[in-house]
Structure formats: structure tokens, C-alpha cells
Amino acid sequence: TGPGLASCRCRPLSSNVRPHNNHMDTLPATGLVLALIGPPAVLVAVRFCSGEPFRLWSALVMWGIACLATVVAMVSYDDWPAKLGLHWSGWHTAAAALTAAILLLASWPAVQFLQRALGGSDSTDSESFKKIAAKPIWHRLFLVTTAGVVEEVLYRGYGIGVGQQVFGSTSLAVVISLGVFVAAHFRWGLSHLLSVTWAGAVLSALFVITNSLLACIIVHALVDAVGFLLVPAVRARKSKHATVMPGEV
């Protein structure tokens, strides 16, 4: 064999690198469309069908979308856990998660004040919040778990983790996933979107800084648990005491 042919010999592919395949290239983009557009589409369909977006079956559909998006990531990337951020990098991840949780909870009164100043109302006064607060605690716990896990898998893990691979830009992936995340909460009313935007921005920053989906899930679930489990319990207790006559105490 001549030197020209010898120089054209291809080096064997690494076991961690998949051959170029146009079909494989479209999978992450298809999964991204599913992750970002799937939940809003389901919510719109639910509103037209029943008008109640917090039914158990709609939450189960969201879990199905998250599972399907995860499968797409598994098929598309050998290092899919890293792409989705399925790891915990020690104390600095814990510190970042704790900081994000404190920031969201501590800033809540200021965000609500700003919403009222803009002509809106407290998020806890919205019809959506009242519908959730009226449900049994096991139902609310399931909704909190669903929001914490499913939304973070779709909007942070896939939306940013895989999105930055598809778009070729982390900033663009953050902006698009955050925009869709906010739009998916439109049913809460315009005034509540300020709270959603702030929370989504903090969670997006947490994912970019730590690349840990687990940290985002924990913080999201913790904040929602305070809002949908603790706040209704405190209000119910205050309401119960307010109905007791002074002579009955």
C-alpha cells in the first residue's frame, strides 16, 4: 500500500463517541421540543377539556413527558447523566442549593409587595392557589413532588443541560427554557408571573453554577412545600383560632 493510501486510513472511533448519524442528531432537538412544548400543550388541552389543571391524571401525563425526555437523552448521549445534571458535587453544591433556597424564601415578601405595587395581588390569593390549598394534603404533596421533579427535569435538566448542546449556547438555552417555564404558569394570572420569573431565574442560575439537577429539584420542592403545605396549614390554624369565642378559650 502506498503512502497516500496509508495516510487516509481512519483511526478507530473511541467507544465513547458515536458515529455521525443525522437521525441521532435530530433526537436531542426533538426531545427539546417535547420537554419545552409538551407541558404547556397538556395544560392547554386540560383547560379546554375540564378546566381543572391540577387533577392527578394531568400530573401523571407530566411525569410521562419527563420520562420520555429522559429516555431521549439516554439514547442521544453516552454521558446523558452529566448532560441532565444527575450528580451532586459535594459541599459547594449543597452551599449553592442552600443559598438559592434562602434567597427565594427570604425574597418572597418583597416579590409579593412588588406584585401588589404593580396592581396585582399576592400569589396566595390567586384562584389557582386556592384550588390547590383546598385539596387533601396527600394530593398537594403529590403536586409539590411533581412540580419539583418534573419541571426541573424538563426546564433545567433537558431545557438547559441538553438545550445548550442543541443551541450551542448556554445563555440562549437559559433564556428559552425560562421563557417557556414562565409561559407554562400563565394560568396563575399575570401578577403571579413575576414570582415565577424570579424563581425560574434563581433555579436556572443554580443549575448553570452547579450543573446539578438534584440541587434544583430539592430547592424547587422545598419552596413549593412551604407555599402549598405549610402556608395552608398555618392559615387553617389561624382561621380555627379566630372562630373560637373569647369565653371558650
mmCIF file of C-alpha atoms in Angstrom:
data_model
loop_
_atom_site.group_PDB
_atom_site.id
_atom_site.type_symbol
_atom_site.label_atom_id
_atom_site.label_comp_id
_atom_site.label_asym_id
_atom_site.label_seq_id
_atom_site.Cartn_x
_atom_site.Cartn_y
_atom_site.Cartn_z
ATOM 1 C CA THR A 1 0.000 0.000 0.000
ATOM 2 C CA GLY A 2 1.355 3.406 -0.949
ATOM 3 C CA PRO A 3 1.924 6.237 1.479
ATOM 4 C CA GLY A 4 -1.053 8.160 0.117
ATOM 5 C CA LEU A 5 -3.474 5.371 0.960
ATOM 6 C CA ALA A 6 -1.839 4.766 4.307
ATOM 7 C CA SER A 7 -2.304 8.404 5.294
ATOM 8 C CA CYS A 8 -6.033 8.138 4.512
ATOM 9 C CA ARG A 9 -6.651 5.286 6.916
ATOM 10 C CA CYS A 10 -9.193 6.284 9.543
ATOM 11 C CA ARG A 11 -8.401 5.973 13.211
ATOM 12 C CA PRO A 12 -10.781 3.701 15.116
ATOM 13 C CA LEU A 13 -13.622 5.517 16.876
ATOM 14 C CA SER A 14 -13.487 5.768 20.642
ATOM 15 C CA SER A 15 -16.052 3.667 22.445
ATOM 16 C CA ASN A 16 -17.449 6.881 23.954
ATOM 17 C CA VAL A 17 -18.004 8.588 20.613
ATOM 18 C CA ARG A 18 -20.882 7.548 18.421
ATOM 19 C CA PRO A 19 -20.648 7.644 14.626
ATOM 20 C CA HIS A 20 -22.234 10.650 12.937
ATOM 21 C CA ASN A 21 -25.862 9.944 12.268
ATOM 22 C CA ASN A 22 -28.360 12.520 11.079
ATOM 23 C CA HIS A 23 -31.157 10.610 12.786
ATOM 24 C CA MET A 24 -29.277 10.702 16.078
ATOM 25 C CA ASP A 25 -28.613 14.440 15.620
ATOM 26 C CA THR A 26 -32.335 15.158 15.449
ATOM 27 C CA LEU A 27 -33.182 13.228 18.603
ATOM 28 C CA PRO A 28 -31.937 15.808 21.150
ATOM 29 C CA ALA A 29 -33.749 18.595 19.281
ATOM 30 C CA THR A 30 -36.928 16.512 19.163
ATOM 31 C CA GLY A 31 -36.606 15.821 22.868
ATOM 32 C CA LEU A 32 -36.120 19.540 23.491
ATOM 33 C CA VAL A 33 -39.369 20.347 21.697
ATOM 34 C CA LEU A 34 -41.101 17.666 23.771
ATOM 35 C CA ALA A 35 -39.613 18.956 27.040
ATOM 36 C CA LEU A 36 -40.432 22.620 26.444
ATOM 37 C CA ILE A 37 -43.671 22.481 24.475
ATOM 38 C CA GLY A 38 -45.184 19.301 25.932
ATOM 39 C CA PRO A 39 -46.245 20.652 29.370
ATOM 40 C CA PRO A 40 -47.879 23.884 28.088
ATOM 41 C CA ALA A 41 -49.683 21.889 25.405
ATOM 42 C CA VAL A 42 -51.014 19.453 28.027
ATOM 43 C CA LEU A 43 -52.163 22.322 30.261
ATOM 44 C CA VAL A 44 -53.995 23.993 27.375
ATOM 45 C CA ALA A 45 -55.684 20.703 26.499
ATOM 46 C CA VAL A 46 -56.659 20.133 30.133
ATOM 47 C CA ARG A 47 -58.158 23.611 30.404
ATOM 48 C CA PHE A 48 -60.284 23.062 27.315
ATOM 49 C CA CYS A 49 -61.354 19.584 28.417
ATOM 50 C CA SER A 50 -62.023 20.020 32.124
ATOM 51 C CA GLY A 51 -60.881 23.466 33.215
ATOM 52 C CA GLU A 52 -59.044 21.912 36.194
ATOM 53 C CA PRO A 53 -55.253 21.780 35.637
ATOM 54 C CA PHE A 54 -54.468 20.164 38.985
ATOM 55 C CA ARG A 55 -56.084 16.768 38.525
ATOM 56 C CA LEU A 56 -53.992 13.694 39.213
ATOM 57 C CA TRP A 57 -54.168 12.407 35.651
ATOM 58 C CA SER A 58 -52.716 15.636 34.247
ATOM 59 C CA ALA A 59 -49.816 15.365 36.716
ATOM 60 C CA LEU A 60 -49.256 11.764 35.622
ATOM 61 C CA VAL A 61 -49.091 12.920 31.994
ATOM 62 C CA MET A 62 -46.358 15.368 33.028
ATOM 63 C CA TRP A 63 -44.411 12.503 34.604
ATOM 64 C CA GLY A 64 -44.756 10.612 31.335
ATOM 65 C CA ILE A 65 -43.339 13.555 29.364
ATOM 66 C CA ALA A 66 -40.385 13.822 31.765
ATOM 67 C CA CYS A 67 -39.686 10.087 31.498
ATOM 68 C CA LEU A 68 -39.865 10.202 27.692
ATOM 69 C CA ALA A 69 -37.498 13.181 27.532
ATOM 70 C CA THR A 70 -35.074 11.318 29.801
ATOM 71 C CA VAL A 71 -35.193 8.288 27.518
ATOM 72 C CA VAL A 72 -34.423 10.535 24.530
ATOM 73 C CA ALA A 73 -31.379 11.894 26.402
ATOM 74 C CA MET A 74 -30.260 8.332 27.226
ATOM 75 C CA VAL A 75 -30.450 7.328 23.577
ATOM 76 C CA SER A 76 -28.795 10.518 22.350
ATOM 77 C CA TYR A 77 -25.788 10.782 24.678
ATOM 78 C CA ASP A 78 -23.430 8.289 26.283
ATOM 79 C CA ASP A 79 -22.881 10.785 29.106
ATOM 80 C CA TRP A 80 -26.599 11.562 29.493
ATOM 81 C CA PRO A 81 -26.459 11.728 33.330
ATOM 82 C CA ALA A 82 -23.905 14.540 33.065
ATOM 83 C CA LYS A 83 -25.981 16.302 30.406
ATOM 84 C CA LEU A 84 -29.049 16.257 32.659
ATOM 85 C CA GLY A 85 -27.027 17.145 35.752
ATOM 86 C CA LEU A 86 -27.683 13.944 37.665
ATOM 87 C CA HIS A 87 -24.888 14.339 40.171
ATOM 88 C CA TRP A 88 -24.007 16.057 43.439
ATOM 89 C CA SER A 89 -20.586 17.682 43.641
ATOM 90 C CA GLY A 90 -20.081 17.824 47.375
ATOM 91 C CA TRP A 91 -20.303 20.688 49.808
ATOM 92 C CA HIS A 92 -20.216 23.539 47.280
ATOM 93 C CA THR A 93 -23.358 22.157 45.575
ATOM 94 C CA ALA A 94 -25.049 21.944 48.974
ATOM 95 C CA ALA A 95 -23.954 25.501 49.765
ATOM 96 C CA ALA A 96 -25.300 26.795 46.441
ATOM 97 C CA ALA A 97 -28.605 24.974 46.953
ATOM 98 C CA LEU A 98 -28.951 26.330 50.485
ATOM 99 C CA THR A 99 -28.188 29.849 49.261
ATOM 100 C CA ALA A 100 -30.794 29.568 46.493
ATOM 101 C CA ALA A 101 -33.450 28.271 48.904
ATOM 102 C CA ILE A 102 -32.789 31.038 51.439
ATOM 103 C CA LEU A 103 -32.790 33.657 48.683
ATOM 104 C CA LEU A 104 -36.144 32.514 47.303
ATOM 105 C CA LEU A 105 -37.833 32.225 50.693
ATOM 106 C CA ALA A 106 -36.364 35.460 52.092
ATOM 107 C CA SER A 107 -37.271 37.464 48.990
ATOM 108 C CA TRP A 108 -40.862 36.190 48.910
ATOM 109 C CA PRO A 109 -42.368 39.138 50.878
ATOM 110 C CA ALA A 110 -40.567 41.643 48.653
ATOM 111 C CA VAL A 111 -41.750 39.919 45.476
ATOM 112 C CA GLN A 112 -45.335 39.875 46.754
ATOM 113 C CA PHE A 113 -45.083 43.557 47.675
ATOM 114 C CA LEU A 114 -43.855 44.359 44.175
ATOM 115 C CA GLN A 115 -46.715 42.369 42.666
ATOM 116 C CA ARG A 116 -49.230 44.393 44.682
ATOM 117 C CA ALA A 117 -47.479 47.635 43.715
ATOM 118 C CA LEU A 118 -47.890 46.709 40.062
ATOM 119 C CA GLY A 119 -51.623 46.287 40.543
ATOM 120 C CA GLY A 120 -51.666 42.561 41.145
ATOM 121 C CA SER A 121 -52.278 40.505 44.259
ATOM 122 C CA ASP A 122 -50.465 38.023 46.438
ATOM 123 C CA SER A 123 -49.850 34.667 44.806
ATOM 124 C CA THR A 124 -51.663 33.026 47.725
ATOM 125 C CA ASP A 125 -54.795 34.993 46.822
ATOM 126 C CA SER A 126 -54.966 33.589 43.289
ATOM 127 C CA GLU A 127 -57.696 31.157 42.284
ATOM 128 C CA SER A 128 -55.078 28.543 41.349
ATOM 129 C CA PHE A 129 -53.544 28.662 44.820
ATOM 130 C CA LYS A 130 -56.962 28.402 46.466
ATOM 131 C CA LYS A 131 -57.805 25.345 44.345
ATOM 132 C CA ILE A 132 -54.591 23.610 45.380
ATOM 133 C CA ALA A 133 -54.908 24.618 49.045
ATOM 134 C CA ALA A 134 -58.403 23.107 49.148
ATOM 135 C CA LYS A 135 -57.151 19.676 48.096
ATOM 136 C CA PRO A 136 -56.199 16.921 50.585
ATOM 137 C CA ILE A 137 -52.656 17.035 51.862
ATOM 138 C CA TRP A 138 -51.666 13.843 50.002
ATOM 139 C CA HIS A 139 -52.831 15.443 46.741
ATOM 140 C CA ARG A 140 -50.872 18.622 47.452
ATOM 141 C CA LEU A 141 -47.794 16.572 48.366
ATOM 142 C CA PHE A 142 -48.016 14.771 45.038
ATOM 143 C CA LEU A 143 -48.367 18.078 43.173
ATOM 144 C CA VAL A 144 -45.363 19.524 45.018
ATOM 145 C CA THR A 145 -43.291 16.443 44.162
ATOM 146 C CA THR A 146 -44.439 16.582 40.563
ATOM 147 C CA ALA A 147 -43.520 20.250 40.198
ATOM 148 C CA GLY A 148 -40.141 19.785 41.873
ATOM 149 C CA VAL A 149 -39.090 16.750 39.851
ATOM 150 C CA VAL A 150 -40.869 17.072 36.510
ATOM 151 C CA GLU A 151 -40.399 20.799 35.955
ATOM 152 C CA GLU A 152 -36.728 20.649 36.853
ATOM 153 C CA VAL A 153 -36.087 17.641 34.613
ATOM 154 C CA LEU A 154 -37.793 19.345 31.677
ATOM 155 C CA TYR A 155 -36.837 23.010 32.074
ATOM 156 C CA ARG A 156 -33.446 22.818 33.743
ATOM 157 C CA GLY A 157 -32.078 19.320 33.088
ATOM 158 C CA TYR A 158 -33.227 18.990 29.493
ATOM 159 C CA GLY A 159 -34.007 22.628 28.708
ATOM 160 C CA ILE A 160 -30.579 23.904 29.755
ATOM 161 C CA GLY A 161 -28.414 20.784 30.054
ATOM 162 C CA VAL A 162 -29.342 19.401 26.650
ATOM 163 C CA GLY A 163 -30.544 22.729 25.267
ATOM 164 C CA GLN A 164 -27.064 24.219 25.401
ATOM 165 C CA GLN A 165 -25.862 21.326 23.239
ATOM 166 C CA VAL A 166 -28.678 21.836 20.731
ATOM 167 C CA PHE A 167 -28.460 25.641 20.583
ATOM 168 C CA GLY A 168 -24.701 25.830 21.013
ATOM 169 C CA SER A 169 -25.192 28.494 23.687
ATOM 170 C CA THR A 170 -25.863 28.219 27.408
ATOM 171 C CA SER A 171 -27.302 31.739 27.546
ATOM 172 C CA LEU A 172 -29.786 31.027 24.757
ATOM 173 C CA ALA A 173 -30.819 27.756 26.394
ATOM 174 C CA VAL A 174 -31.408 29.559 29.706
ATOM 175 C CA VAL A 175 -33.465 32.337 28.106
ATOM 176 C CA ILE A 176 -35.647 29.974 26.068
ATOM 177 C CA SER A 177 -36.235 27.452 28.864
ATOM 178 C CA LEU A 178 -37.017 30.251 31.341
ATOM 179 C CA GLY A 179 -39.424 31.889 28.901
ATOM 180 C CA VAL A 180 -41.320 28.642 28.369
ATOM 181 C CA PHE A 181 -41.270 27.915 32.120
ATOM 182 C CA VAL A 182 -42.930 31.273 32.798
ATOM 183 C CA ALA A 183 -45.442 30.818 29.963
ATOM 184 C CA ALA A 184 -46.419 27.404 31.360
ATOM 185 C CA HIS A 185 -47.562 29.159 34.568
ATOM 186 C CA PHE A 186 -49.721 31.709 32.757
ATOM 187 C CA ARG A 187 -52.836 30.084 34.244
ATOM 188 C CA TRP A 188 -51.869 31.613 37.591
ATOM 189 C CA GLY A 189 -52.513 35.108 36.253
ATOM 190 C CA LEU A 190 -50.254 37.937 35.113
ATOM 191 C CA SER A 191 -49.409 39.156 38.616
ATOM 192 C CA HIS A 192 -48.065 35.736 39.641
ATOM 193 C CA LEU A 193 -45.704 35.603 36.661
ATOM 194 C CA LEU A 194 -43.298 37.927 38.486
ATOM 195 C CA SER A 195 -42.855 35.304 41.221
ATOM 196 C CA VAL A 196 -42.459 32.552 38.626
ATOM 197 C CA THR A 197 -39.884 34.543 36.653
ATOM 198 C CA TRP A 198 -37.830 35.238 39.777
ATOM 199 C CA ALA A 199 -37.966 31.634 40.973
ATOM 200 C CA GLY A 200 -37.164 30.305 37.495
ATOM 201 C CA ALA A 201 -34.206 32.674 37.161
ATOM 202 C CA VAL A 202 -32.747 31.576 40.511
ATOM 203 C CA LEU A 203 -33.197 27.886 39.678
ATOM 204 C CA SER A 204 -31.663 28.391 36.224
ATOM 205 C CA ALA A 205 -28.663 30.129 37.776
ATOM 206 C CA LEU A 206 -28.339 27.305 40.308
ATOM 207 C CA PHE A 207 -28.251 24.727 37.501
ATOM 208 C CA VAL A 208 -25.690 26.675 35.464
ATOM 209 C CA ILE A 209 -23.441 27.196 38.508
ATOM 210 C CA THR A 210 -23.622 23.648 39.876
ATOM 211 C CA ASN A 211 -24.761 21.593 36.868
ATOM 212 C CA SER A 212 -26.757 19.670 39.460
ATOM 213 C CA LEU A 213 -30.344 18.800 38.637
ATOM 214 C CA LEU A 214 -30.675 17.235 42.091
ATOM 215 C CA ALA A 215 -29.957 20.589 43.743
ATOM 216 C CA CYS A 216 -32.646 22.277 41.635
ATOM 217 C CA ILE A 217 -35.187 19.569 42.455
ATOM 218 C CA ILE A 218 -34.565 19.883 46.197
ATOM 219 C CA VAL A 219 -34.809 23.689 46.202
ATOM 220 C CA HIS A 220 -37.906 23.750 43.984
ATOM 221 C CA ALA A 221 -39.688 21.119 46.074
ATOM 222 C CA LEU A 222 -38.739 22.872 49.325
ATOM 223 C CA VAL A 223 -40.060 26.250 48.196
ATOM 224 C CA ASP A 224 -43.289 24.733 46.862
ATOM 225 C CA ALA A 225 -43.723 22.733 50.064
ATOM 226 C CA VAL A 226 -43.597 25.950 52.079
ATOM 227 C CA GLY A 227 -46.167 27.542 49.788
ATOM 228 C CA PHE A 228 -48.588 24.648 49.309
ATOM 229 C CA LEU A 229 -48.191 22.635 52.501
ATOM 230 C CA LEU A 230 -47.030 24.974 55.260
ATOM 231 C CA VAL A 231 -48.914 28.161 54.333
ATOM 232 C CA PRO A 232 -52.355 26.468 54.053
ATOM 233 C CA ALA A 233 -51.725 24.680 57.359
ATOM 234 C CA VAL A 234 -50.853 27.953 59.114
ATOM 235 C CA ARG A 235 -53.863 29.716 57.612
ATOM 236 C CA ALA A 236 -56.177 26.905 58.637
ATOM 237 C CA ARG A 237 -54.847 27.041 62.190
ATOM 238 C CA LYS A 238 -55.295 30.813 62.381
ATOM 239 C CA SER A 239 -58.807 30.537 60.958
ATOM 240 C CA LYS A 240 -59.699 27.880 63.530
ATOM 241 C CA HIS A 241 -58.475 30.028 66.416
ATOM 242 C CA ALA A 242 -60.258 33.095 65.013
ATOM 243 C CA THR A 243 -63.615 31.284 65.162
ATOM 244 C CA VAL A 244 -63.212 30.414 68.861
ATOM 245 C CA MET A 245 -65.081 32.847 71.097
ATOM 246 C CA PRO A 246 -63.039 34.519 73.890
ATOM 247 C CA GLY A 247 -65.155 32.808 76.564
ATOM 248 C CA GLU A 248 -64.385 29.408 75.040
ATOM 249 C CA VAL A 249 -60.613 29.735 75.293
#
